[in-house]
mmCIF file of C-alpha atoms in Angstrom:
data_model
loop_
_atom_site.group_PDB
_atom_site.id
_atom_site.type_symbol
_atom_site.label_atom_id
_atom_site.label_comp_id
_atom_site.label_asym_id
_atom_site.label_seq_id
_atom_site.Cartn_x
_atom_site.Cartn_y
_atom_site.Cartn_z
ATOM 1 C CA MET A 1 -0.128 0.100 -0.079
ATOM 2 C CA HIS A 2 2.428 2.260 0.966
ATOM 3 C CA ARG A 3 4.396 1.590 -2.531
ATOM 4 C CA ARG A 4 1.506 2.136 -4.617
ATOM 5 C CA HIS A 5 0.976 5.744 -2.589
ATOM 6 C CA GLN A 6 4.351 6.813 -3.370
ATOM 7 C CA LEU A 7 4.124 5.585 -7.090
ATOM 8 C CA LEU A 8 0.892 7.986 -7.533
ATOM 9 C CA VAL A 9 2.814 10.808 -5.551
ATOM 10 C CA ASP A 10 5.769 10.673 -7.548
ATOM 11 C CA SER A 11 3.265 10.486 -10.836
ATOM 12 C CA TYR A 12 1.588 13.293 -9.644
ATOM 13 C CA LEU A 13 4.454 15.472 -9.161
ATOM 14 C CA HIS A 14 6.058 14.529 -12.096
ATOM 15 C CA VAL A 15 3.172 15.633 -14.394
ATOM 16 C CA SER A 16 2.601 18.385 -12.553
ATOM 17 C CA ALA A 17 6.416 19.653 -12.978
ATOM 18 C CA VAL A 18 6.317 19.002 -15.933
ATOM 19 C CA VAL A 19 2.879 21.446 -16.866
ATOM 20 C CA GLN A 20 3.823 24.188 -14.635
ATOM 21 C CA SER A 21 7.666 24.139 -16.779
ATOM 22 C CA VAL A 22 5.044 24.358 -20.039
ATOM 23 C CA LEU A 23 3.424 26.763 -19.301
ATOM 24 C CA LEU A 24 5.788 29.181 -17.916
ATOM 25 C CA ALA A 25 7.804 27.951 -20.945
ATOM 26 C CA THR A 26 5.242 28.827 -23.009
ATOM 27 C CA ALA A 27 4.569 32.652 -21.918
ATOM 28 C CA VAL A 28 8.138 33.043 -22.107
ATOM 29 C CA SER A 29 7.837 32.003 -25.320
ATOM 30 C CA VAL A 30 4.941 33.551 -26.945
ATOM 31 C CA LEU A 31 6.071 36.965 -25.359
ATOM 32 C CA ILE A 32 9.043 36.230 -27.066
ATOM 33 C CA GLY A 33 7.575 35.481 -30.616
ATOM 34 C CA VAL A 34 5.448 38.290 -30.623
ATOM 35 C CA LEU A 35 8.396 40.800 -29.983
ATOM 36 C CA VAL A 36 10.503 39.225 -33.002
ATOM 37 C CA TYR A 37 8.391 37.479 -35.305
ATOM 38 C CA ARG A 38 8.301 40.439 -37.790
ATOM 39 C CA SER A 39 12.031 40.766 -37.634
ATOM 40 C CA PRO A 40 13.677 37.217 -39.298
ATOM 41 C CA PHE A 41 16.637 38.984 -37.775
ATOM 42 C CA GLY A 42 15.882 39.183 -34.098
ATOM 43 C CA SER A 43 13.897 35.615 -35.043
ATOM 44 C CA SER A 44 16.682 33.804 -36.239
ATOM 45 C CA ILE A 45 18.705 35.656 -33.181
ATOM 46 C CA ALA A 46 15.712 33.894 -30.505
ATOM 47 C CA SER A 47 16.018 30.743 -32.112
ATOM 48 C CA ALA A 48 19.670 30.073 -32.107
ATOM 49 C CA LEU A 49 19.819 30.733 -28.270
ATOM 50 C CA ALA A 50 16.798 28.729 -27.557
ATOM 51 C CA GLY A 51 18.176 25.944 -29.550
ATOM 52 C CA ALA A 52 22.052 26.637 -28.254
ATOM 53 C CA VAL A 53 20.822 25.617 -25.046
ATOM 54 C CA LEU A 54 19.790 22.298 -26.009
ATOM 55 C CA THR A 55 23.212 21.135 -26.651
ATOM 56 C CA VAL A 56 23.190 21.362 -23.121
ATOM 57 C CA PRO A 57 23.708 17.978 -21.250
ATOM 58 C CA SER A 58 20.626 17.892 -18.868
ATOM 59 C CA PHE A 59 23.349 16.855 -16.067
ATOM 60 C CA ALA A 60 25.835 19.926 -16.849
ATOM 61 C CA LEU A 61 22.471 22.325 -17.286
ATOM 62 C CA LEU A 62 21.794 21.164 -13.568
ATOM 63 C CA GLY A 63 25.501 20.894 -12.331
ATOM 64 C CA LEU A 64 25.256 24.530 -13.184
ATOM 65 C CA LEU A 65 22.193 25.537 -11.744
ATOM 66 C CA ILE A 66 22.687 23.690 -8.484
ATOM 67 C CA PRO A 67 25.165 26.013 -6.863
ATOM 68 C CA ILE A 68 22.563 29.118 -7.613
ATOM 69 C CA LEU A 69 19.715 27.395 -6.967
ATOM 70 C CA GLY A 70 20.131 24.993 -4.559
ATOM 71 C CA LEU A 71 18.977 21.610 -4.827
ATOM 72 C CA GLY A 72 14.998 20.469 -5.152
ATOM 73 C CA VAL A 73 12.535 22.422 -7.186
ATOM 74 C CA ALA A 74 14.193 25.561 -8.356
ATOM 75 C CA PRO A 75 16.641 23.868 -10.682
ATOM 76 C CA THR A 76 14.481 21.443 -11.865
ATOM 77 C CA ILE A 77 11.688 23.741 -12.994
ATOM 78 C CA THR A 78 14.152 26.260 -14.278
ATOM 79 C CA ALA A 79 16.328 23.292 -16.423
ATOM 80 C CA LEU A 80 12.655 21.970 -17.393
ATOM 81 C CA VAL A 81 11.642 25.751 -18.743
ATOM 82 C CA VAL A 82 14.995 26.282 -20.591
ATOM 83 C CA TYR A 83 14.581 23.008 -22.655
ATOM 84 C CA ALA A 84 11.248 23.351 -23.545
ATOM 85 C CA LEU A 85 11.342 26.670 -24.866
ATOM 86 C CA LEU A 86 13.251 25.995 -28.477
ATOM 87 C CA PRO A 87 9.948 24.273 -29.756
ATOM 88 C CA ILE A 88 7.286 26.208 -28.313
ATOM 89 C CA LEU A 89 8.993 29.628 -29.237
ATOM 90 C CA ARG A 90 9.951 28.298 -32.969
ATOM 91 C CA ASN A 91 6.170 27.416 -33.599
ATOM 92 C CA THR A 92 5.411 30.543 -32.236
ATOM 93 C CA ILE A 93 7.202 32.694 -34.613
ATOM 94 C CA ILE A 94 6.092 30.753 -37.939
ATOM 95 C CA GLY A 95 2.376 30.573 -36.557
ATOM 96 C CA LEU A 96 2.637 34.329 -36.270
ATOM 97 C CA ALA A 97 4.495 34.656 -39.613
ATOM 98 C CA SER A 98 2.281 32.571 -41.741
ATOM 99 C CA VAL A 99 -0.960 34.547 -40.586
ATOM 100 C CA ASP A 100 -2.467 35.870 -43.881
ATOM 101 C CA PRO A 101 -1.484 39.873 -44.527
ATOM 102 C CA ALA A 102 -4.952 40.401 -46.048
ATOM 103 C CA VAL A 103 -6.578 39.301 -42.390
ATOM 104 C CA THR A 104 -4.899 41.647 -40.768
ATOM 105 C CA ASP A 105 -5.143 44.380 -43.026
ATOM 106 C CA ALA A 106 -8.925 43.698 -42.974
ATOM 107 C CA ALA A 107 -9.048 43.441 -39.210
ATOM 108 C CA ARG A 108 -7.203 47.375 -39.013
ATOM 109 C CA GLY A 109 -9.522 48.671 -41.742
ATOM 110 C CA VAL A 110 -12.575 48.406 -39.774
ATOM 111 C CA GLY A 111 -10.678 49.930 -36.722
ATOM 112 C CA MET A 112 -9.064 47.453 -34.773
ATOM 113 C CA ASN A 113 -5.786 48.675 -33.362
ATOM 114 C CA ARG A 114 -2.142 46.871 -33.067
ATOM 115 C CA LEU A 115 -2.903 44.895 -29.633
ATOM 116 C CA ARG A 116 -6.193 44.280 -30.757
ATOM 117 C CA VAL A 117 -5.431 42.371 -33.892
ATOM 118 C CA LEU A 118 -2.585 40.348 -32.180
ATOM 119 C CA ALA A 119 -4.640 39.117 -29.451
ATOM 120 C CA ARG A 120 -8.427 38.776 -31.751
ATOM 121 C CA ILE A 121 -6.829 37.711 -34.861
ATOM 122 C CA GLU A 122 -2.762 36.897 -34.458
ATOM 123 C CA LEU A 123 -2.538 34.468 -31.838
ATOM 124 C CA PRO A 124 -6.037 32.532 -32.653
ATOM 125 C CA LEU A 125 -4.578 31.581 -35.661
ATOM 126 C CA ALA A 126 -1.329 30.892 -34.407
ATOM 127 C CA TRP A 127 -2.650 28.901 -31.486
ATOM 128 C CA PRO A 128 -2.492 25.142 -33.252
ATOM 129 C CA ALA A 129 0.704 25.765 -34.223
ATOM 130 C CA ILE A 130 2.051 27.153 -30.348
ATOM 131 C CA LEU A 131 -0.183 24.187 -28.771
ATOM 132 C CA ALA A 132 2.052 21.687 -31.234
ATOM 133 C CA GLY A 133 5.190 23.209 -30.372
ATOM 134 C CA MET A 134 3.665 22.843 -26.499
ATOM 135 C CA ARG A 135 3.487 18.988 -27.255
ATOM 136 C CA VAL A 136 6.856 18.416 -28.417
ATOM 137 C CA SER A 137 7.930 20.254 -25.381
ATOM 138 C CA THR A 138 5.801 18.009 -23.072
ATOM 139 C CA GLN A 139 7.234 14.746 -24.511
ATOM 140 C CA LEU A 140 10.644 16.594 -23.926
ATOM 141 C CA ILE A 141 11.024 17.443 -21.090
ATOM 142 C CA MET A 142 9.131 13.998 -19.588
ATOM 143 C CA GLY A 143 12.407 12.408 -20.020
ATOM 144 C CA ILE A 144 14.301 15.325 -18.926
ATOM 145 C CA LEU A 145 12.392 15.123 -15.757
ATOM 146 C CA ALA A 146 13.574 11.752 -14.729
ATOM 147 C CA LEU A 147 16.796 12.996 -14.464
ATOM 148 C CA ALA A 148 16.411 16.111 -12.459
ATOM 149 C CA ALA A 149 16.353 13.014 -9.471
ATOM 150 C CA TYR A 150 20.126 13.974 -9.292
ATOM 151 C CA ALA A 151 19.101 17.307 -8.456
ATOM 152 C CA LYS A 152 16.485 16.003 -5.941
ATOM 153 C CA GLY A 153 14.096 17.049 -8.414
ATOM 154 C CA PRO A 154 10.315 15.461 -7.621
ATOM 155 C CA GLY A 155 8.713 12.961 -9.547
ATOM 156 C CA LEU A 156 9.544 9.263 -11.047
ATOM 157 C CA GLY A 157 13.484 10.201 -11.492
ATOM 158 C CA ASN A 158 13.648 9.302 -7.357
ATOM 159 C CA LEU A 159 12.100 5.748 -8.365
ATOM 160 C CA ILE A 160 14.245 5.283 -11.526
ATOM 161 C CA PHE A 161 17.443 6.200 -9.697
ATOM 162 C CA SER A 162 16.916 4.230 -6.760
ATOM 163 C CA GLY A 163 16.203 1.149 -8.867
ATOM 164 C CA LEU A 164 19.171 1.683 -10.529
ATOM 165 C CA ALA A 165 21.432 2.599 -7.708
ATOM 166 C CA ARG A 166 20.644 -1.235 -5.865
ATOM 167 C CA LEU A 167 21.586 -3.207 -8.914
ATOM 168 C CA GLY A 168 22.022 -6.479 -8.578
ATOM 169 C CA SER A 169 19.149 -6.897 -5.534
ATOM 170 C CA PRO A 170 16.003 -8.700 -6.476
ATOM 171 C CA ASN A 171 13.655 -5.509 -7.336
ATOM 172 C CA ALA A 172 16.162 -3.385 -8.541
ATOM 173 C CA VAL A 173 15.709 -3.887 -12.479
ATOM 174 C CA PRO A 174 11.994 -3.969 -11.480
ATOM 175 C CA GLN A 175 11.507 -1.191 -9.495
ATOM 176 C CA ALA A 176 13.223 1.057 -12.259
ATOM 177 C CA LEU A 177 11.420 -0.185 -15.096
ATOM 178 C CA VAL A 178 7.944 0.999 -13.468
ATOM 179 C CA GLY A 179 9.256 4.034 -13.337
ATOM 180 C CA THR A 180 10.366 4.188 -17.041
ATOM 181 C CA LEU A 181 6.855 2.602 -17.959
ATOM 182 C CA LEU A 182 4.986 5.394 -16.094
ATOM 183 C CA VAL A 183 6.931 8.192 -17.810
ATOM 184 C CA VAL A 184 6.004 6.979 -21.199
ATOM 185 C CA VAL A 185 2.719 6.056 -20.098
ATOM 186 C CA LEU A 186 1.805 9.553 -18.601
ATOM 187 C CA ALA A 187 3.999 11.217 -21.504
ATOM 188 C CA LEU A 188 1.125 9.445 -23.517
ATOM 189 C CA VAL A 189 -1.495 11.083 -21.449
ATOM 190 C CA LEU A 190 -0.504 14.182 -21.199
ATOM 191 C CA ASP A 191 -0.470 14.127 -25.436
ATOM 192 C CA GLY A 192 -3.636 12.561 -25.735
ATOM 193 C CA ILE A 193 -5.331 15.937 -23.098
ATOM 194 C CA TYR A 194 -3.458 18.077 -25.899
ATOM 195 C CA VAL A 195 -4.867 16.591 -28.809
ATOM 196 C CA LEU A 196 -8.897 17.004 -26.785
ATOM 197 C CA ILE A 197 -7.422 20.888 -25.791
ATOM 198 C CA GLY A 198 -6.565 21.423 -29.700
ATOM 199 C CA ARG A 199 -9.952 20.097 -30.652
ATOM 200 C CA LEU A 200 -12.176 22.200 -28.113
ATOM 201 C CA THR A 201 -10.330 25.450 -28.359
ATOM 202 C CA THR A 202 -9.266 25.552 -32.341
ATOM 203 C CA SER A 203 -12.343 26.562 -34.512
ATOM 204 C CA ARG A 204 -13.612 24.540 -36.723
ATOM 205 C CA GLY A 205 -12.763 26.881 -39.799
ATOM 206 C CA ILE A 206 -8.854 26.777 -38.751
ATOM 207 C CA ARG A 207 -8.660 22.591 -38.470
ATOM 208 C CA ASP A 208 -10.083 22.247 -41.600
#
């Protein structure tokens, strides 16, 4: 009973950390995307900087963050947000840049200011691309979070690391496999939720 309860707690913490990180990364990415999407140079620089972070191994990034933020949730969430930025940022820029200029011109023609055009026209039309970026980022950081047990982070990584640390004992490999399988299952569940969100929040005209 205690083991089942711990699995539920670790699963909840894993999903919670991923969802919070993706939401934070989305807020940052959309803000940056809105600022740079009209500038090819600015878009390239922003994407290149976000992409450069992905070349840093997760263990190395956590190692750099631990002396600054300590152990636990803070370095874990920070690392996850950083890794989640690129897919969302890139898709935000692509989504906003692909909005038909004729549509925005027509909106301005009926008296909409720049902010209203962005909020009422451009962002809704770019939303499917942004959501697709969120899906990619979620799948990406689901696995990265498992490595955050190195920094005493929350989630199923603690179960996996605990099993690997006891290799040779009877329950070591099954414990690590259970943790790994749960990460995969939770990733699939979250992806299904994104599909449902997309259907509920995207107008039929855009989907078609």
